[in-house]
XYZ file of C-alpha atoms in Angstrom:
781
model
C 0.000 0.000 0.000
C 1.191 3.500 -0.780
C 1.982 4.988 2.680
C 2.494 8.448 1.200
C -1.129 8.629 0.019
C -3.384 10.981 1.963
C -5.714 8.915 4.229
C -6.886 11.818 6.370
C -8.596 12.073 8.720
C -6.789 8.784 9.527
C -3.307 9.534 10.915
C -0.182 7.901 9.482
C 0.186 5.885 12.681
C -3.329 4.458 12.288
C -2.730 3.634 8.639
C 0.554 1.939 9.417
C -0.978 -0.101 12.247
C -3.938 -1.217 10.116
C -1.509 -2.658 7.562
C 0.532 -4.519 10.161
C 0.602 -8.305 10.115
C 0.172 -8.465 13.896
C -3.393 -8.590 15.197
C -2.492 -6.593 18.362
C -1.240 -3.618 16.373
C -4.348 -3.681 14.165
C -6.461 -3.773 17.312
C -4.693 -0.636 18.657
C -5.441 1.119 15.355
C -9.076 0.096 15.648
C -9.295 1.700 19.109
C -7.887 4.927 17.636
C -10.453 4.814 14.849
C -13.224 4.285 17.394
C -12.012 7.352 19.351
C -11.817 9.420 16.153
C -15.316 8.487 15.001
C -16.777 9.239 18.455
C -15.441 12.780 18.134
C -17.110 13.106 14.702
C -20.382 11.806 16.168
C -20.152 14.387 18.956
C -19.597 17.078 16.320
C -22.442 15.654 14.189
C -19.962 15.559 11.321
C -21.499 12.919 9.092
C -19.294 13.892 6.147
C -16.138 12.922 7.953
C -17.746 9.742 9.251
C -18.644 8.624 5.726
C -15.168 9.564 4.577
C -13.559 7.355 7.217
C -15.839 4.436 6.344
C -15.129 4.905 2.645
C -11.359 4.854 3.213
C -11.563 1.742 5.391
C -13.721 0.013 2.801
C -12.029 0.868 -0.477
C -8.394 1.261 0.628
C -8.261 -1.465 3.231
C -11.149 -4.006 3.278
C -11.135 -4.287 -0.517
C -7.354 -4.050 -0.839
C -5.220 -6.634 -2.622
C -3.000 -7.000 0.484
C -4.343 -9.560 2.989
C -3.142 -7.708 6.111
C -4.696 -4.493 4.818
C -8.040 -6.327 4.350
C -7.872 -7.578 7.928
C -7.143 -4.033 9.143
C -10.031 -2.660 7.130
C -12.449 -5.205 8.652
C -11.490 -4.432 12.262
C -11.619 -0.713 11.427
C -15.166 -0.961 10.059
C -16.250 -2.829 13.199
C -14.665 -0.082 15.310
C -16.631 2.555 13.353
C -19.881 0.714 14.041
C -19.125 0.498 17.780
C -18.330 4.215 17.880
C -21.513 5.117 16.001
C -23.720 3.165 18.385
C -27.402 3.759 17.674
C -26.466 5.994 14.725
C -24.822 3.074 12.906
C -28.115 2.411 11.147
C -27.475 5.505 9.011
C -24.297 3.996 7.578
C -25.133 0.287 7.476
C -24.989 -0.098 3.714
C -21.423 1.334 3.623
C -20.401 -0.789 6.604
C -21.916 -4.117 5.539
C -21.113 -4.364 1.836
C -17.278 -4.512 2.062
C -17.496 -7.013 4.923
C -19.809 -9.298 2.924
C -17.383 -9.125 0.002
C -14.717 -10.594 2.245
C -16.979 -13.598 2.905
C -15.811 -14.859 -0.501
C -12.097 -14.494 0.270
C -9.929 -17.556 -0.330
C -8.164 -17.055 3.028
C -10.148 -18.790 5.785
C -8.649 -16.503 8.468
C -9.853 -13.460 6.584
C -13.352 -14.993 6.221
C -13.327 -15.510 9.981
C -12.362 -11.871 10.609
C -15.105 -10.757 8.243
C -17.593 -12.832 10.213
C -16.323 -11.300 13.464
C -16.563 -7.752 12.060
C -20.109 -8.298 10.818
C -21.098 -9.734 14.198
C -19.975 -6.510 15.901
C -21.744 -4.354 13.315
C -25.024 -6.280 13.665
C -24.792 -6.380 17.468
C -24.609 -2.615 17.616
C -27.239 -1.900 14.954
C -29.777 -4.561 16.119
C -33.146 -3.956 14.439
C -31.681 -1.400 12.063
C -30.091 -4.233 10.044
C -33.476 -5.695 9.028
C -33.722 -3.648 5.803
C -30.438 -5.340 4.835
C -31.586 -8.796 5.969
C -31.521 -10.418 2.539
C -27.861 -9.604 1.858
C -26.938 -10.738 5.373
C -28.893 -13.974 4.944
C -27.287 -14.561 1.562
C -23.805 -14.165 3.027
C -24.570 -16.338 6.038
C -25.995 -19.123 3.892
C -22.632 -19.349 2.153
C -20.652 -19.421 5.416
C -22.956 -22.128 6.799
C -21.342 -24.553 4.362
C -17.795 -23.233 4.886
C -15.221 -26.042 5.169
C -13.244 -24.243 7.891
C -14.589 -25.069 11.379
C -13.596 -21.670 12.834
C -15.493 -19.848 10.084
C -18.499 -22.115 10.629
C -18.383 -21.444 14.362
C -18.226 -17.726 13.802
C -21.108 -17.817 11.324
C -23.219 -19.741 13.827
C -22.718 -17.003 16.428
C -23.735 -14.372 13.888
C -26.680 -16.545 12.817
C -27.990 -16.809 16.386
C -27.647 -13.044 16.854
C -29.585 -12.351 13.668
C -32.330 -14.808 14.687
C -32.691 -13.042 18.039
C -33.076 -9.710 16.267
C -35.713 -11.051 13.876
C -37.618 -12.735 16.710
C -37.720 -9.505 18.752
C -38.711 -7.248 15.865
C -42.093 -6.676 14.253
C -40.662 -5.027 11.136
C -39.344 -8.085 9.324
C -40.042 -7.849 5.557
C -41.259 -11.362 4.782
C -42.443 -10.470 1.273
C -38.929 -9.428 0.250
C -37.333 -12.439 1.928
C -39.484 -15.274 0.458
C -37.990 -15.176 -3.085
C -34.495 -15.622 -1.609
C -35.721 -18.401 0.669
C -37.418 -20.133 -2.255
C -34.164 -20.018 -4.214
C -31.842 -21.220 -1.445
C -34.136 -23.977 -0.173
C -33.107 -26.201 -3.095
C -29.459 -26.363 -2.022
C -28.078 -29.909 -1.882
C -25.422 -29.059 0.731
C -26.284 -30.502 4.136
C -25.004 -27.487 6.103
C -26.895 -25.093 3.850
C -30.037 -27.215 4.295
C -29.595 -27.194 8.057
C -29.208 -23.412 7.949
C -32.339 -22.964 5.809
C -34.541 -25.295 7.830
C -33.467 -23.662 11.102
C -34.484 -20.254 9.772
C -37.883 -21.520 8.614
C -38.457 -22.974 12.074
C -37.598 -19.636 13.682
C -39.798 -17.599 11.343
C -42.700 -19.995 11.864
C -42.442 -19.496 15.633
C -42.720 -15.689 15.435
C -46.380 -14.668 16.005
C -46.124 -11.521 13.883
C -44.734 -13.395 10.858
C -47.311 -15.328 8.819
C -45.168 -17.723 6.834
C -48.201 -19.920 6.091
C -49.286 -17.557 3.298
C -46.045 -18.331 1.470
C -45.951 -22.047 2.237
C -46.853 -23.028 -1.370
C -43.575 -21.443 -2.515
C -41.358 -23.421 -0.144
C -43.314 -26.652 0.468
C -41.680 -28.534 -2.383
C -38.240 -27.536 -1.105
C -39.162 -28.748 2.374
C -40.070 -32.170 0.985
C -36.746 -32.210 -0.839
C -34.950 -31.531 2.451
C -37.055 -34.251 4.107
C -35.231 -36.719 1.875
C -31.776 -35.680 3.135
C -29.400 -38.445 4.203
C -28.763 -36.722 7.573
C -31.053 -37.996 10.303
C -30.805 -34.709 12.202
C -31.858 -32.655 9.176
C -34.773 -34.990 8.475
C -35.913 -34.747 12.085
C -35.762 -30.947 12.035
C -37.656 -30.853 8.759
C -40.325 -33.141 10.211
C -40.732 -30.712 13.109
C -41.113 -27.786 10.700
C -43.691 -29.594 8.585
C -45.520 -30.644 11.739
C -45.731 -27.028 12.901
C -47.077 -25.934 9.557
C -49.700 -28.695 9.617
C -50.823 -27.628 13.107
C -51.256 -24.077 11.872
C -53.171 -25.275 8.820
C -55.601 -27.135 11.086
C -56.106 -23.984 13.174
C -56.768 -21.656 10.232
C -58.001 -23.754 7.292
C -59.984 -20.897 5.774
C -56.807 -18.984 4.895
C -54.889 -21.950 3.477
C -54.107 -22.172 -0.249
C -54.952 -25.849 -0.539
C -55.003 -26.124 -4.323
C -51.615 -24.479 -4.843
C -49.932 -26.858 -2.427
C -51.783 -29.973 -3.496
C -49.815 -30.078 -6.751
C -46.705 -30.638 -4.677
C -48.339 -33.298 -2.511
C -49.496 -35.248 -5.580
C -45.921 -35.362 -6.844
C -44.339 -36.422 -3.565
C -47.019 -39.042 -2.845
C -45.625 -40.940 -5.824
C -42.248 -42.455 -5.029
C -40.180 -43.894 -7.837
C -37.653 -45.756 -5.664
C -39.535 -47.589 -2.934
C -36.388 -49.138 -1.476
C -35.131 -45.904 0.025
C -36.193 -45.122 3.567
C -36.101 -41.373 2.922
C -38.524 -41.718 0.020
C -40.865 -43.700 2.257
C -40.768 -40.849 4.760
C -41.531 -38.293 2.037
C -44.445 -40.350 0.758
C -45.897 -40.971 4.222
C -45.629 -37.285 5.164
C -47.144 -36.032 1.927
C -49.936 -38.611 2.147
C -50.668 -37.489 5.715
C -50.875 -33.905 4.487
C -53.162 -34.977 1.664
C -55.480 -36.684 4.131
C -55.724 -33.519 6.210
C -56.243 -31.364 3.124
C -59.228 -33.437 2.005
C -60.800 -33.421 5.451
C -60.239 -29.691 6.004
C -61.006 -28.363 2.522
C -64.064 -30.544 1.886
C -65.711 -30.122 -1.508
C -63.176 -27.477 -2.472
C -60.848 -30.289 -3.562
C -63.394 -31.970 -5.834
C -62.158 -30.275 -9.034
C -58.739 -31.776 -8.316
C -59.821 -35.292 -7.355
C -58.222 -36.978 -10.371
C -54.788 -35.823 -9.223
C -55.450 -37.069 -5.708
C -56.547 -40.482 -6.972
C -53.459 -40.714 -9.173
C -51.366 -40.414 -6.019
C -53.560 -42.392 -3.619
C -54.744 -45.490 -5.493
C -51.354 -47.254 -5.945
C -50.634 -46.913 -2.215
C -53.685 -48.998 -1.325
C -51.871 -52.166 -2.448
C -48.827 -51.668 -0.209
C -47.912 -54.459 2.193
C -47.307 -54.198 5.946
C -43.829 -52.740 5.409
C -45.565 -49.492 4.447
C -48.621 -49.931 6.619
C -48.824 -46.300 7.767
C -48.713 -44.963 4.215
C -51.370 -47.454 3.165
C -53.650 -46.409 6.045
C -53.203 -42.718 5.241
C -53.969 -43.402 1.571
C -57.056 -45.387 2.536
C -58.280 -42.484 4.664
C -57.686 -40.095 1.743
C -59.609 -42.348 -0.599
C -62.525 -42.780 1.806
C -62.785 -39.058 2.594
C -62.639 -38.069 -1.064
C -65.333 -40.571 -1.993
C -67.672 -39.153 0.649
C -67.441 -35.717 -0.979
C -69.194 -36.913 -4.151
C -72.942 -36.297 -3.821
C -75.970 -36.430 -6.153
C -75.667 -32.690 -6.740
C -72.548 -33.460 -8.791
C -74.828 -35.130 -11.324
C -76.456 -31.814 -12.180
C -75.616 -30.195 -15.464
C -73.839 -26.854 -15.442
C -76.920 -25.184 -16.892
C -79.037 -26.453 -14.007
C -76.513 -25.221 -11.472
C -76.492 -21.849 -13.158
C -80.278 -21.587 -12.890
C -80.201 -22.473 -9.214
C -77.134 -20.597 -8.024
C -76.807 -17.783 -10.551
C -73.877 -17.139 -12.818
C -70.723 -18.649 -11.433
C -67.379 -18.792 -13.150
C -66.560 -22.128 -14.700
C -63.273 -23.898 -14.498
C -62.227 -22.447 -17.827
C -62.335 -18.935 -16.330
C -59.104 -19.713 -14.527
C -56.581 -21.029 -17.057
C -54.577 -23.987 -15.797
C -50.863 -23.774 -15.272
C -48.812 -25.083 -18.126
C -46.261 -27.763 -17.428
C -43.501 -25.208 -17.987
C -44.945 -22.864 -15.375
C -45.317 -25.711 -12.923
C -41.751 -26.806 -13.581
C -40.549 -23.311 -12.796
C -42.334 -23.282 -9.467
C -41.363 -26.857 -8.604
C -37.977 -26.987 -10.301
C -36.399 -29.183 -7.692
C -38.922 -31.932 -8.289
C -37.897 -32.415 -11.886
C -34.794 -34.360 -10.953
C -36.521 -36.774 -8.616
C -40.033 -37.301 -10.000
C -41.149 -37.976 -13.561
C -44.005 -35.859 -14.916
C -45.213 -38.245 -17.614
C -47.815 -40.088 -15.527
C -48.816 -37.396 -13.061
C -52.145 -35.591 -12.954
C -51.831 -32.087 -11.600
C -54.190 -29.854 -9.734
C -55.285 -26.636 -11.352
C -55.601 -23.842 -8.794
C -58.808 -21.863 -9.073
C -60.119 -18.715 -7.436
C -60.770 -19.085 -3.742
C -64.058 -17.221 -3.849
C -65.798 -19.579 -6.282
C -69.326 -20.278 -5.180
C -69.637 -23.631 -6.964
C -67.203 -26.498 -7.172
C -67.143 -28.865 -10.137
C -66.381 -32.557 -9.890
C -63.647 -33.518 -12.352
C -65.579 -36.608 -13.421
C -63.840 -37.013 -16.774
C -60.443 -36.904 -15.091
C -61.504 -39.372 -12.402
C -62.838 -41.871 -14.946
C -59.627 -41.570 -16.939
C -57.543 -42.368 -13.855
C -59.784 -45.287 -12.855
C -59.785 -46.714 -16.371
C -55.991 -46.459 -16.550
C -55.601 -48.480 -13.355
C -58.021 -51.142 -14.595
C -56.050 -51.513 -17.816
C -52.695 -51.699 -16.021
C -51.824 -55.363 -15.480
C -49.447 -54.459 -12.620
C -52.193 -52.831 -10.542
C -52.470 -54.473 -7.104
C -55.602 -56.261 -5.961
C -56.605 -53.709 -3.320
C -56.148 -50.909 -5.850
C -58.395 -52.719 -8.343
C -61.013 -53.182 -5.648
C -60.819 -49.482 -4.778
C -61.169 -48.546 -8.464
C -64.310 -50.667 -8.776
C -65.720 -49.210 -5.562
C -65.175 -45.757 -7.040
C -66.965 -46.691 -10.252
C -69.884 -48.148 -8.308
C -70.052 -45.035 -6.108
C -70.016 -42.735 -9.135
C -72.787 -44.705 -10.838
C -74.867 -44.386 -7.669
C -74.227 -40.678 -7.088
C -73.780 -39.348 -10.630
C -75.530 -41.845 -12.939
C -76.434 -39.426 -15.744
C -72.873 -38.209 -16.228
C -71.349 -41.642 -15.692
C -73.412 -43.251 -18.451
C -71.567 -41.047 -20.926
C -68.467 -43.086 -20.081
C -70.125 -46.501 -20.007
C -69.326 -47.439 -23.598
C -65.606 -46.939 -22.950
C -65.645 -48.654 -19.543
C -67.845 -51.596 -20.489
C -65.270 -53.791 -22.298
C -62.744 -53.450 -19.473
C -65.358 -54.249 -16.841
C -66.200 -57.430 -18.738
C -62.531 -58.346 -18.990
C -62.135 -57.869 -15.239
C -64.490 -60.809 -14.700
C -61.457 -62.993 -15.497
C -59.556 -61.586 -12.507
C -57.875 -64.029 -10.124
C -59.499 -62.473 -7.048
C -63.066 -63.353 -6.049
C -63.383 -60.032 -4.264
C -62.425 -58.130 -7.402
C -65.001 -60.093 -9.400
C -67.683 -59.364 -6.800
C -67.025 -55.629 -6.968
C -66.919 -55.788 -10.746
C -70.295 -57.531 -10.816
C -71.731 -54.854 -8.532
C -70.664 -52.182 -11.020
C -72.036 -54.107 -13.999
C -75.283 -54.814 -12.158
C -75.699 -51.133 -11.344
C -75.066 -50.223 -14.989
C -77.634 -52.801 -16.098
C -80.364 -51.730 -13.667
C -79.899 -47.961 -13.377
C -82.817 -45.901 -14.764
C -80.238 -43.487 -16.186
C -79.235 -46.156 -18.677
C -82.617 -46.165 -20.391
C -81.783 -43.215 -22.618
C -77.995 -42.873 -22.533
C -77.197 -46.246 -24.085
C -77.560 -45.175 -27.674
C -74.968 -47.365 -29.337
C -72.960 -50.524 -28.985
C -70.023 -50.790 -26.662
C -66.743 -51.247 -28.437
C -64.515 -54.100 -27.437
C -60.815 -53.761 -26.900
C -60.046 -55.164 -30.316
C -62.299 -52.638 -32.019
C -65.009 -55.201 -32.904
C -68.498 -54.987 -31.595
C -69.338 -57.595 -28.962
C -73.035 -56.880 -28.923
C -74.275 -58.881 -31.909
C -76.560 -61.743 -30.964
C -75.802 -64.822 -33.099
C -78.795 -66.104 -35.015
C -79.496 -69.611 -36.332
C -78.702 -70.362 -39.951
C -81.381 -68.992 -42.208
C -82.508 -66.345 -39.757
C -81.326 -62.711 -39.512
C -78.983 -61.827 -36.662
C -80.533 -60.053 -33.732
C -78.858 -56.704 -33.194
C -79.053 -54.230 -30.381
C -82.411 -52.767 -31.283
C -84.060 -56.128 -31.077
C -82.087 -57.026 -27.982
C -82.921 -53.774 -26.231
C -86.602 -54.396 -26.706
C -86.470 -57.901 -25.278
C -89.642 -58.583 -23.277
C -87.617 -60.667 -20.844
C -86.056 -57.696 -19.075
C -88.874 -55.261 -18.324
C -87.225 -53.866 -15.176
C -83.738 -53.512 -16.644
C -82.287 -50.943 -19.029
C -80.760 -51.597 -22.436
C -77.320 -52.259 -20.950
C -78.670 -55.286 -19.110
C -79.254 -57.241 -22.300
C -75.927 -56.059 -23.716
C -74.265 -57.274 -20.550
C -75.862 -60.704 -20.851
C -74.837 -61.000 -24.508
C -71.240 -60.078 -23.798
C -71.038 -62.236 -20.675
C -72.134 -65.301 -22.620
C -69.739 -64.432 -25.412
C -66.932 -64.196 -22.873
C -67.902 -67.608 -21.479
C -67.836 -68.941 -25.038
C -64.356 -67.545 -25.745
C -62.915 -68.398 -22.318
C -64.099 -71.874 -21.389
C -61.870 -71.910 -18.306
C -63.694 -68.844 -17.033
C -66.975 -70.699 -17.457
C -65.619 -73.822 -15.760
C -63.908 -72.079 -12.840
C -66.023 -68.986 -12.241
C -69.161 -69.346 -14.353
C -71.436 -70.615 -11.594
C -70.001 -68.129 -9.105
C -70.616 -65.179 -11.463
C -74.154 -66.211 -12.365
C -75.130 -66.840 -8.728
C -73.859 -63.423 -7.692
C -75.733 -61.785 -10.550
C -78.900 -63.491 -9.368
C -78.378 -61.811 -5.987
C -77.599 -58.401 -7.464
C -80.313 -58.479 -10.139
C -83.558 -60.446 -10.487
C -82.804 -64.118 -11.025
C -85.777 -64.367 -13.386
C -84.281 -61.655 -15.595
C -80.878 -63.356 -15.615
C -82.238 -66.765 -16.646
C -84.864 -65.399 -19.007
C -82.397 -63.198 -20.917
C -79.726 -65.909 -21.104
C -82.315 -68.353 -22.391
C -83.319 -65.833 -25.067
C -79.700 -65.410 -26.182
C -78.810 -69.112 -26.091
C -81.827 -69.852 -28.244
C -80.013 -68.049 -31.071
C -76.537 -69.401 -30.294
C -74.803 -70.905 -33.321
C -72.176 -72.810 -31.320
C -74.414 -75.692 -30.277
C -71.776 -77.380 -28.138
C -71.312 -74.221 -26.094
C -75.082 -73.793 -25.900
C -75.416 -77.322 -24.466
C -72.611 -76.710 -21.936
C -74.079 -73.370 -20.919
C -77.559 -74.843 -20.474
C -76.105 -77.606 -18.327
C -74.360 -74.980 -16.166
C -77.511 -72.860 -15.822
C -79.596 -75.928 -15.035
C -77.234 -77.036 -12.277
C -77.352 -73.551 -10.767
C -81.136 -73.484 -11.014
C -81.510 -76.814 -9.249
C -78.854 -76.521 -6.562
C -78.136 -72.886 -5.621
C -79.709 -71.278 -2.580
C -79.797 -67.975 -4.469
C -82.366 -69.500 -6.866
C -84.838 -70.657 -4.168
C -87.506 -68.125 -5.110
C -87.196 -68.826 -8.832
C -87.527 -72.579 -8.223
C -90.708 -71.997 -6.235
C -92.040 -69.819 -9.048
C -91.436 -72.598 -11.574
C -92.576 -75.469 -9.358
C -96.318 -74.996 -9.773
C -96.776 -72.970 -13.000
C -99.944 -71.461 -11.583
C -99.648 -68.102 -13.356
C -99.347 -67.083 -16.970
C -95.999 -65.398 -16.175
C -94.523 -68.573 -14.691
C -95.693 -70.556 -17.690
C -94.104 -68.030 -20.037
C -90.858 -68.317 -18.109
C -90.978 -72.105 -18.295
C -91.527 -72.022 -22.060
C -88.664 -69.563 -22.505
C -86.272 -71.734 -20.495
C -87.534 -74.925 -22.124
C -86.724 -73.754 -25.663
C -83.096 -73.134 -24.750
C -82.861 -76.107 -22.400
C -83.595 -78.277 -25.449
C -79.894 -77.887 -26.304
C -79.364 -80.411 -23.488
C -81.918 -83.263 -23.350
C -81.201 -84.333 -19.765
C -81.420 -80.709 -18.566
C -84.791 -80.454 -20.336
C -86.081 -83.487 -18.442
C -84.837 -82.096 -15.129
C -86.647 -78.806 -15.896
C -89.832 -80.808 -16.448
C -89.300 -82.595 -13.128
C -88.817 -79.228 -11.411
C -92.013 -77.825 -12.935
C -93.914 -81.104 -12.266
C -94.546 -81.664 -15.977
C -94.194 -85.407 -15.510
C -96.133 -86.523 -18.566
C -94.048 -84.263 -20.772
C -90.902 -85.585 -19.119
C -92.019 -89.097 -19.959
C -92.701 -88.061 -23.570
C -89.197 -86.601 -23.811
C -87.560 -89.727 -22.400
C -89.418 -91.783 -24.956
C -87.583 -89.755 -27.607
C -84.186 -90.493 -26.070
C -84.137 -93.746 -27.981
C -83.718 -91.788 -31.179
C -80.788 -89.749 -29.778
C -77.108 -90.603 -29.855
C -76.422 -91.938 -26.375
C -72.847 -91.073 -25.466
C -70.791 -91.440 -22.308
C -71.344 -87.748 -21.535
C -75.077 -88.243 -21.984
C -75.118 -91.130 -19.518
C -73.044 -89.136 -17.038
C -75.657 -86.373 -17.170
C -78.408 -88.914 -16.498
C -76.311 -90.185 -13.577
C -76.111 -86.630 -12.162
C -79.872 -86.195 -12.583
C -80.470 -89.338 -10.517
C -78.232 -87.912 -7.816
C -80.244 -84.660 -7.906
C -83.515 -86.577 -7.561
C -82.144 -87.900 -4.272
C -81.244 -84.346 -3.086
C -83.407 -82.060 -0.882
C -84.410 -80.027 -3.944
C -86.629 -82.858 -5.199
C -88.109 -83.869 -1.856
C -91.571 -82.962 -3.105
C -91.083 -85.206 -6.153
C -90.148 -88.206 -4.031
C -93.180 -87.652 -1.795
C -95.426 -87.575 -4.866
C -94.400 -91.176 -5.495
C -96.771 -92.023 -2.655
C -99.679 -90.907 -4.843
C -99.281 -93.595 -7.460
C -102.664 -93.179 -9.136
C -102.312 -89.449 -9.755
C -98.629 -89.484 -10.760
C -98.315 -92.416 -13.150
C -96.170 -90.488 -15.614
C -93.723 -89.544 -12.885
C -93.168 -93.209 -12.163
C -92.977 -94.048 -15.847
C -90.471 -91.219 -16.435
C -88.277 -92.498 -13.607
C -88.474 -96.026 -14.974
C -87.502 -94.568 -18.338
C -84.363 -93.074 -16.806
C -83.676 -96.417 -15.149
C -83.837 -98.180 -18.483
C -81.391 -95.690 -19.980
C -78.785 -96.328 -17.315
C -76.272 -99.168 -17.452
C -75.824 -101.386 -14.400
C -74.135 -98.682 -12.318
C -74.364 -97.114 -8.887
C -76.927 -94.651 -10.208
C -78.954 -97.549 -11.588
C -78.935 -99.269 -8.186
C -79.891 -95.998 -6.460
C -82.879 -95.285 -8.709
C -83.928 -98.951 -8.765
C -83.981 -99.042 -4.993
C -86.071 -95.850 -4.931
C -88.631 -97.253 -7.377
C -88.907 -100.490 -5.391
C -90.122 -98.311 -2.528
C -93.117 -97.087 -4.553
C -96.194 -98.455 -2.728
C -98.967 -100.616 -4.137
C -101.726 -98.276 -5.399
C -104.407 -100.557 -3.894
C -102.927 -100.112 -0.443
C -102.679 -96.341 -0.814
C -106.263 -95.664 -1.969
C -108.047 -93.708 0.783
C -110.547 -91.572 -1.173
C -113.457 -92.400 -3.468
C -112.528 -92.600 -7.128
C -115.068 -89.910 -7.948
C -113.252 -87.242 -5.923
C -109.639 -86.556 -6.949
C -107.249 -85.657 -4.163
C -106.246 -82.059 -3.543
C -102.708 -82.952 -4.530
C -103.860 -83.942 -8.027
C -102.247 -81.450 -10.406
C -103.863 -80.400 -13.668
C -101.880 -79.633 -16.802
C -101.287 -75.859 -17.183
C -103.544 -74.494 -19.916
C -101.019 -71.802 -20.897
C -98.471 -74.347 -22.184
C -98.611 -75.925 -25.653
C -96.773 -79.173 -24.939
C -97.158 -80.489 -28.474
C -95.338 -77.476 -29.847
C -92.654 -77.847 -27.187
C -92.027 -81.441 -28.222
C -91.726 -80.363 -31.820
C -89.225 -77.690 -30.813
C -87.236 -80.316 -28.881
C -87.112 -82.502 -32.003
C -85.879 -79.588 -34.152
C -83.114 -78.647 -31.739
C -81.927 -82.222 -31.337
C -81.903 -82.644 -35.111
C -79.583 -79.671 -35.378
C -77.294 -81.133 -32.701
C -77.253 -84.471 -34.520
C -76.461 -82.761 -37.812
C -73.566 -80.829 -36.245
C -72.177 -84.008 -34.663
C -72.333 -85.793 -38.009
C -70.542 -82.895 -39.688
C -67.809 -83.004 -37.052
C -67.489 -86.746 -37.427
C -67.227 -86.353 -41.198
C -64.488 -83.745 -40.870
C -62.627 -86.020 -38.453
C -62.865 -88.971 -40.875
C -61.871 -86.917 -43.944
C -59.774 -84.028 -42.625
C -58.683 -82.918 -46.121
C -62.212 -82.737 -47.453
C -63.726 -79.265 -47.595
C -67.178 -78.871 -46.130
C -69.646 -77.447 -48.622
C -72.404 -75.474 -46.928
């Protein structure tokens, strides 16, 4: 340094001492500067004071010589001490050169700078608050300083500054938040510790409302929550806990929608093996649960984003039990918010509640804008499969359910083969709930949902199938489906699944004919479409029919009217071109009819045929049951049409008796011995009035080979009493149990129909046999 340069009012001795390498000599110079500045303060000579500060800053603190910089720093601190309460007038000149030294490569000089700034701040106290941002910026850098002495010094200064902020009511939070938002994304552990400690302090100050600015720092807090340091994570948990407590106290002032974007992102963890990610997901899911419960219907427009985050968590195992429970609570609370009023059209709402702004009034954030506000999340979370919230005005009178978005999310999870069982169940519960609460709007989506709902019937889980059947049953029976089902539902392969096969020589029955089926008077048009597609699925997936067919049909009989199920299936099977499938399906339906507890009422309806409706049902079933001769006989036994059963058995001699045929007769004999046919066995006591029953049973006996079933039925028939011994009434008066033939049934026509159907079966079997014998021969139709 040029010692001949004029540094007045600093004396040559002061200048020389400030440049000395020894700390003690620089300290003596600082005391002289303090004395000099006190004299200027007494004289109210601000010009000289500024001149001294300027010399110390430019000629010493910012000098190229390290000892000169150290002298300048201690000199500036001495000026501040001498100024006392007046130091606030010169803070900008005092602070700036000191902060510049924070970036010095010499750790000792950074320490001296920290010491000088401590003395300046200690004297100025609240007057430093207008310069808080530059002080905070400098301190945030020293917090990560590698030198332990510098770090120790910065911690002392940090505590002093926190005390000042806590005591003051003039802290400018608006000016500070942008800096906080920027620095909160630091990856340095010490910088993160520094940031999180400051947020904790600011949150504890009653006069500082940091909650208003929480949307700007919440994402950064969740980033810090994933830090590898246990201490930092614990501190961050405390901060988030304090914020959540405040949110619960003042929910009306909380910007739920703006923060929910962040929660949706952090509820979805890409790497489930990391403990820190589990903590982030659990915390964000807990926040989401509270948001839904506190905000109520306000969150409905953003429900698709919530479901995107929540649904996958429902399939977690016990290792993530807490997250799963929080997600389940979110899902349950959100579902409760959907009410019938969400089924109203916007025009209707407008007439009731006046003109209210629609969702389009508030343009959604673009992905670029969201990335700018959540820039730290880009590195850790992918945006490709995330549904975002769209913040709307807080004063909106009406809220709109994002039904289209919800259905899209639900449909995506149904299509995803990796979706867990509990998630699939939750998806189906949502669909059922939406069809109950918002049927008119939901039926607009039915055509797109229908194929996937049918496919879900092949699921491995019985519980999933049950929920799926509940949804399909609601679709089939809802009054809203009477007008909304205008066209066929497209299958996944783009081909219509709703065409009813017709016999050769007859036109195919399409939807219009199917929709007007007289067999389903209490159902809507989707019911018949459902039955058509269900039978087609059974035809294409025989294992589904074998393993789950009876289970599905029985459950449908509980959910819908059993008469409608059997009547509609009989209608469809009557036109089935695949005769082998038709026979198998009739056998399945017949077994269900005769053995299932769910069909008790339908069996009683068919047992007596006392009404025209029951006779019509019998005739409908009979025509399809003709695909399976033994099933047709069992239907006659059930309906007590014993003479007709005998007539049918007489025709069995003209049929091709196969091993499968005899096995079916064997099963029928077993059924006759079951509780279902107790009434039939008791009617054997009335020999005179039930001759055709006995003859029909003897006919079955003659069909059977010498087998266990033969012995069983033979033993039963040997128990039939002598009619002479059983006569107790005069011949002129028939017993009350004597049953007349129903007048509504044309049995001659039914027998003719049976012959036609069996002829077709015989023709098909002959064609198959011919193809098997001459595989190279082309069949000419």
